[in-house]
Amino acid sequence: MPSLSESMKQHIQIGIRDIGIAIIDDIARNDLFYISISKSKDIWMESSKSHMKPLSYQLNKHVDEQYESYIKDHNAHSNDEEFSSKKYRIDNNRDVSFDEDTAELTDHQDHLVRIKRQPLDGLWVGFAWSTSNAALHVRINRVQIDNEHEFTLFPVVLNPIVSKAAGTDIPGKPFIEFSLFKTTTARSNTTHIKYLKLLVQEFVFCADQTLIMSILTFIKSEKVAAAPTINMDTDLKRIYKPLQAITEAQSNSLPAEPKIYFDDMHLSPLK
């Protein structure tokens, strides 16, 4: 049996800030739609080894408020060293000091946490694996699809909804997030998925008839009429073989049926 605690020392991370994809029908010379995947707004993130972890919603809000005070003090006293090393109080236990877009959080026990203000990548993919375990994590921060037709009722086909009631306005919360952890058994077709989670935030989708017909025309394949042909060579060869030999050959060639077991599956908004 594979061990869930087996260390996955091999890993790869891919981050892309912004992506733009234009779908164009060259034959009809018609721009269909434009897909953009963009980075998030600037948020405060904690540096931990090779990872950048966003701060919690409340802490990010408090640090941002003090950052605005720091910018005002820095502009008013740019040559004063006292203001450059000034500490700002977040709550009763923590202070923060800024150095442009970086900062240090300290508490009453002198614990130090370094944070940085930067956006999250538009598309981020992390993959780690070992002999029997594999983990995949994908985040897409913001997606928007624009209708490229000159005259349209809905210029924006798809865009996320920012809802304070549902909590989708939290900094660093991606539009789409997918995570998977699985284990495989050696010499077996059995896959054990420890968890599979797909979270999709609220979005609006609007498409008019012009766009729908353009897409159908774009993906429609041309049918080429051809005379039907049937290859009878295999069937003719089986005529001269006994039935038992044919059935045994087919049963022995069938592969073992793969089995997949799930421990935890969460498909937003289903669970």
GROMACS .gro file of C-alpha atoms in nm:
model
  271
    1MET     CA    1   0.000   0.000   0.000
    2PRO     CA    2   0.133   0.351  -0.080
    3SER     CA    3   0.197   0.581   0.212
    4LEU     CA    4   0.017   0.916   0.227
    5SER     CA    5   0.306   1.055   0.429
    6GLU     CA    6   0.557   0.976   0.155
    7SER     CA    7   0.759   1.287   0.080
    8MET     CA    8   0.707   1.439  -0.265
    9LYS     CA    9   1.046   1.593  -0.334
   10GLN     CA   10   0.985   1.656  -0.702
   11HIS     CA   11   0.770   1.957  -0.776
   12ILE     CA   12   0.715   2.223  -1.038
   13GLN     CA   13   0.536   2.558  -1.027
   14ILE     CA   14   0.423   2.769  -1.323
   15GLY     CA   15   0.290   3.122  -1.283
   16ILE     CA   16   0.169   3.351  -1.562
   17ARG     CA   17   0.053   3.703  -1.480
   18ASP     CA   18  -0.175   3.777  -1.778
   19ILE     CA   19  -0.298   3.573  -2.075
   20GLY     CA   20  -0.499   3.688  -2.376
   21ILE     CA   21  -0.650   3.453  -2.636
   22ALA     CA   22  -0.832   3.582  -2.945
   23ILE     CA   23  -1.063   3.344  -3.132
   24ILE     CA   24  -1.085   3.445  -3.500
   25ASP     CA   25  -1.262   3.279  -3.792
   26ASP     CA   26  -1.012   3.323  -4.077
   27ILE     CA   27  -1.245   3.182  -4.340
   28ALA     CA   28  -1.532   3.418  -4.260
   29ARG     CA   29  -1.287   3.695  -4.156
   30ASN     CA   30  -1.476   3.745  -3.835
   31ASP     CA   31  -1.352   3.811  -3.480
   32LEU     CA   32  -1.554   3.591  -3.245
   33PHE     CA   33  -1.449   3.654  -2.885
   34TYR     CA   34  -1.151   3.736  -2.667
   35ILE     CA   35  -1.056   3.544  -2.351
   36SER     CA   36  -0.846   3.723  -2.091
   37ILE     CA   37  -0.698   3.571  -1.775
   38SER     CA   38  -0.562   3.849  -1.557
   39LYS     CA   39  -0.381   3.885  -1.227
   40SER     CA   40  -0.549   3.984  -0.903
   41LYS     CA   41  -0.524   4.324  -0.741
   42ASP     CA   42  -0.230   4.393  -0.510
   43ILE     CA   43  -0.258   4.210  -0.178
   44TRP     CA   44  -0.025   4.140   0.112
   45MET     CA   45   0.137   3.797   0.112
   46GLU     CA   46   0.355   3.618   0.363
   47SER     CA   47   0.689   3.481   0.247
   48SER     CA   48   0.733   3.120   0.357
   49LYS     CA   49   1.029   2.931   0.207
   50SER     CA   50   0.948   2.911  -0.166
   51HIS     CA   51   0.576   2.984  -0.121
   52MET     CA   52   0.382   3.309  -0.104
   53LYS     CA   53   0.071   3.281   0.113
   54PRO     CA   54  -0.196   3.557   0.113
   55LEU     CA   55  -0.278   3.708   0.450
   56SER     CA   56  -0.623   3.662   0.596
   57TYR     CA   57  -0.896   3.902   0.489
   58GLN     CA   58  -0.902   4.101   0.815
   59LEU     CA   59  -0.524   4.119   0.850
   60ASN     CA   60  -0.483   4.226   0.488
   61LYS     CA   61  -0.741   4.500   0.545
   62HIS     CA   62  -0.564   4.631   0.858
   63VAL     CA   63  -0.221   4.628   0.692
   64ASP     CA   64  -0.361   4.813   0.389
   65GLU     CA   65  -0.504   5.083   0.614
   66GLN     CA   66  -0.167   5.136   0.780
   67TYR     CA   67   0.004   5.124   0.440
   68GLU     CA   68  -0.202   5.424   0.329
   69SER     CA   69  -0.085   5.610   0.640
   70TYR     CA   70   0.274   5.512   0.561
   71ILE     CA   71   0.244   5.647   0.204
   72LYS     CA   72   0.112   5.979   0.335
   73ASP     CA   73   0.392   6.006   0.593
   74HIS     CA   74   0.654   5.904   0.337
   75ASN     CA   75   0.541   6.168   0.088
   76ALA     CA   76   0.526   6.438   0.354
   77HIS     CA   77   0.858   6.345   0.521
   78SER     CA   78   1.059   6.173   0.249
   79ASN     CA   79   1.395   6.280   0.396
   80ASP     CA   80   1.314   6.207   0.760
   81GLU     CA   81   1.468   5.877   0.878
   82GLU     CA   82   1.238   5.870   1.179
   83PHE     CA   83   0.933   5.822   0.959
   84SER     CA   84   1.107   5.567   0.737
   85SER     CA   85   1.152   5.331   1.035
   86LYS     CA   86   0.822   5.416   1.202
   87LYS     CA   87   0.606   5.130   1.330
   88TYR     CA   88   0.231   5.135   1.286
   89ARG     CA   89  -0.004   4.964   1.529
   90ILE     CA   90  -0.239   4.702   1.379
   91ASP     CA   91  -0.397   4.576   1.700
   92ASN     CA   92  -0.308   4.532   2.066
   93ASN     CA   93  -0.043   4.270   1.993
   94ARG     CA   94   0.103   4.349   1.650
   95ASP     CA   95   0.292   4.629   1.477
   96VAL     CA   96   0.400   4.673   1.118
   97SER     CA   97   0.688   4.865   0.960
   98PHE     CA   98   0.705   4.937   0.587
   99ASP     CA   99   0.981   4.966   0.331
  100GLU     CA  100   0.808   5.055   0.004
  101ASP     CA  101   0.613   4.740  -0.100
  102THR     CA  102   0.762   4.516   0.169
  103ALA     CA  103   0.683   4.511   0.539
  104GLU     CA  104   0.759   4.332   0.864
  105LEU     CA  105   0.498   4.221   1.116
  106THR     CA  106   0.606   4.192   1.479
  107ASP     CA  107   0.418   4.099   1.795
  108HIS     CA  108   0.482   4.148   2.167
  109GLN     CA  109   0.699   3.832   2.170
  110ASP     CA  110   0.920   3.970   1.889
  111HIS     CA  111   0.800   3.714   1.634
  112LEU     CA  112   0.883   3.844   1.288
  113VAL     CA  113   0.686   3.781   0.968
  114ARG     CA  114   0.797   3.930   0.637
  115ILE     CA  115   0.523   4.024   0.393
  116LYS     CA  116   0.514   4.173   0.046
  117ARG     CA  117   0.251   4.362  -0.152
  118GLN     CA  118   0.203   4.212  -0.498
  119PRO     CA  119  -0.068   4.061  -0.720
  120LEU     CA  120  -0.138   3.691  -0.759
  121ASP     CA  121  -0.067   3.538  -1.100
  122GLY     CA  122  -0.357   3.513  -1.340
  123LEU     CA  123  -0.280   3.143  -1.392
  124TRP     CA  124  -0.086   2.940  -1.136
  125VAL     CA  125  -0.016   2.567  -1.156
  126GLY     CA  126   0.164   2.360  -0.895
  127PHE     CA  127   0.245   1.991  -0.937
  128ALA     CA  128   0.431   1.761  -0.699
  129TRP     CA  129   0.490   1.390  -0.728
  130SER     CA  130   0.672   1.089  -0.591
  131THR     CA  131   0.677   0.718  -0.668
  132SER     CA  132   0.317   0.657  -0.564
  133ASN     CA  133   0.172   1.001  -0.479
  134ALA     CA  134   0.082   1.302  -0.692
  135ALA     CA  135  -0.069   1.640  -0.607
  136LEU     CA  136  -0.203   1.903  -0.847
  137HIS     CA  137  -0.314   2.257  -0.762
  138VAL     CA  138  -0.448   2.506  -1.021
  139ARG     CA  139  -0.568   2.863  -0.962
  140ILE     CA  140  -0.723   3.102  -1.213
  141ASN     CA  141  -0.772   3.442  -1.056
  142ARG     CA  142  -0.988   3.632  -1.302
  143VAL     CA  143  -1.145   3.536  -1.634
  144GLN     CA  144  -1.337   3.756  -1.874
  145ILE     CA  145  -1.472   3.676  -2.220
  146ASP     CA  146  -1.555   3.968  -2.450
  147ASN     CA  147  -1.773   3.956  -2.760
  148GLU     CA  148  -1.566   4.088  -3.052
  149HIS     CA  149  -1.857   4.146  -3.291
  150GLU     CA  150  -1.900   4.509  -3.392
  151PHE     CA  151  -2.272   4.519  -3.310
  152THR     CA  152  -2.381   4.312  -3.012
  153LEU     CA  153  -2.630   4.327  -2.727
  154PHE     CA  154  -2.380   4.185  -2.477
  155PRO     CA  155  -2.022   4.315  -2.515
  156VAL     CA  156  -1.911   4.102  -2.217
  157VAL     CA  157  -1.999   3.734  -2.250
  158LEU     CA  158  -1.864   3.608  -1.917
  159ASN     CA  159  -1.732   3.786  -1.611
  160PRO     CA  160  -1.714   3.701  -1.237
  161ILE     CA  161  -1.950   3.861  -0.986
  162VAL     CA  162  -1.806   4.033  -0.682
  163SER     CA  163  -2.044   3.948  -0.399
  164LYS     CA  164  -1.980   4.070  -0.045
  165ALA     CA  165  -2.262   3.851   0.084
  166ALA     CA  166  -2.106   3.534  -0.060
  167GLY     CA  167  -1.755   3.639   0.039
  168THR     CA  168  -1.616   3.652  -0.316
  169ASP     CA  169  -1.465   3.997  -0.254
  170ILE     CA  170  -1.194   3.848  -0.031
  171PRO     CA  171  -0.847   3.944  -0.160
  172GLY     CA  172  -0.665   3.650  -0.315
  173LYS     CA  173  -0.979   3.440  -0.364
  174PRO     CA  174  -0.948   3.291  -0.716
  175PHE     CA  175  -1.231   3.262  -0.965
  176ILE     CA  176  -1.151   2.894  -1.030
  177GLU     CA  177  -0.949   2.668  -0.803
  178PHE     CA  178  -0.878   2.299  -0.852
  179SER     CA  179  -0.683   2.069  -0.621
  180LEU     CA  180  -0.620   1.696  -0.635
  181PHE     CA  181  -0.421   1.446  -0.431
  182LYS     CA  182  -0.401   1.085  -0.546
  183THR     CA  183  -0.209   0.768  -0.472
  184THR     CA  184  -0.152   0.469  -0.696
  185THR     CA  185  -0.069   0.110  -0.607
  186ALA     CA  186   0.219  -0.061  -0.783
  187ARG     CA  187   0.122  -0.337  -1.028
  188SER     CA  188  -0.243  -0.246  -0.998
  189ASN     CA  189  -0.501  -0.043  -1.187
  190THR     CA  190  -0.637   0.100  -0.861
  191THR     CA  191  -0.617   0.475  -0.800
  192HIS     CA  192  -0.696   0.621  -0.458
  193ILE     CA  193  -0.796   0.989  -0.470
  194LYS     CA  194  -0.760   1.136  -0.122
  195TYR     CA  195  -0.941   1.456  -0.220
  196LEU     CA  196  -1.064   1.631  -0.533
  197LYS     CA  197  -1.193   1.986  -0.506
  198LEU     CA  198  -1.318   2.220  -0.775
  199LEU     CA  199  -1.440   2.564  -0.667
  200VAL     CA  200  -1.595   2.810  -0.911
  201GLN     CA  201  -1.716   3.152  -0.799
  202GLU     CA  202  -2.031   3.323  -0.920
  203PHE     CA  203  -2.029   3.462  -1.273
  204VAL     CA  204  -2.259   3.614  -1.535
  205PHE     CA  205  -2.291   3.463  -1.883
  206CYS     CA  206  -2.468   3.649  -2.165
  207ALA     CA  207  -2.454   3.562  -2.535
  208ASP     CA  208  -2.667   3.684  -2.824
  209GLN     CA  209  -2.778   3.488  -3.129
  210THR     CA  210  -2.511   3.640  -3.353
  211LEU     CA  211  -2.228   3.508  -3.137
  212ILE     CA  212  -2.386   3.163  -3.099
  213MET     CA  213  -2.436   3.124  -3.474
  214SER     CA  214  -2.080   3.243  -3.542
  215ILE     CA  215  -1.939   2.984  -3.302
  216LEU     CA  216  -2.149   2.705  -3.455
  217THR     CA  217  -2.030   2.802  -3.803
  218PHE     CA  218  -1.671   2.816  -3.680
  219ILE     CA  219  -1.670   2.467  -3.525
  220LYS     CA  220  -1.885   2.303  -3.792
  221SER     CA  221  -1.678   2.054  -3.989
  222GLU     CA  222  -1.725   2.003  -4.361
  223LYS     CA  223  -1.868   1.663  -4.442
  224VAL     CA  224  -1.697   1.489  -4.730
  225ALA     CA  225  -1.915   1.226  -4.890
  226ALA     CA  226  -1.721   0.904  -4.938
  227ALA     CA  227  -1.824   0.556  -5.034
  228PRO     CA  228  -1.848   0.328  -4.729
  229THR     CA  229  -1.582   0.058  -4.713
  230ILE     CA  230  -1.577  -0.254  -4.497
  231ASN     CA  231  -1.263  -0.454  -4.427
  232MET     CA  232  -1.360  -0.821  -4.417
  233ASP     CA  233  -1.008  -0.968  -4.393
  234THR     CA  234  -1.021  -1.020  -4.015
  235ASP     CA  235  -1.362  -1.188  -4.029
  236LEU     CA  236  -1.256  -1.416  -4.313
  237LYS     CA  237  -0.951  -1.535  -4.118
  238ARG     CA  238  -1.169  -1.626  -3.817
  239ILE     CA  239  -1.379  -1.861  -4.028
  240TYR     CA  240  -1.096  -2.115  -4.030
  241LYS     CA  241  -1.039  -2.097  -3.650
  242PRO     CA  242  -1.237  -2.296  -3.391
  243LEU     CA  243  -1.479  -2.096  -3.173
  244GLN     CA  244  -1.302  -2.191  -2.849
  245ALA     CA  245  -0.969  -2.051  -2.969
  246ILE     CA  246  -1.133  -1.720  -3.065
  247THR     CA  247  -1.312  -1.676  -2.729
  248GLU     CA  248  -0.999  -1.764  -2.528
  249ALA     CA  249  -0.788  -1.516  -2.724
  250GLN     CA  250  -1.041  -1.237  -2.667
  251SER     CA  251  -1.082  -1.308  -2.293
  252ASN     CA  252  -0.705  -1.319  -2.235
  253SER     CA  253  -0.650  -0.991  -2.420
  254LEU     CA  254  -0.900  -0.794  -2.209
  255PRO     CA  255  -0.716  -0.560  -1.967
  256ALA     CA  256  -0.809  -0.544  -1.600
  257GLU     CA  257  -1.079  -0.288  -1.532
  258PRO     CA  258  -0.934   0.025  -1.365
  259LYS     CA  259  -1.077   0.120  -1.026
  260ILE     CA  260  -1.088   0.469  -0.876
  261TYR     CA  261  -1.179   0.534  -0.511
  262PHE     CA  262  -1.265   0.880  -0.373
  263ASP     CA  263  -1.229   0.983  -0.009
  264ASP     CA  264  -1.342   1.343  -0.047
  265MET     CA  265  -1.497   1.512  -0.352
  266HIS     CA  266  -1.614   1.873  -0.344
  267LEU     CA  267  -1.756   2.031  -0.659
  268SER     CA  268  -1.872   2.385  -0.592
  269PRO     CA  269  -2.154   2.455  -0.526
  270LEU     CA  270  -2.222   2.080  -0.487
  271LYS     CA  271  -2.065   1.885  -0.203
   0.00000   0.00000   0.00000
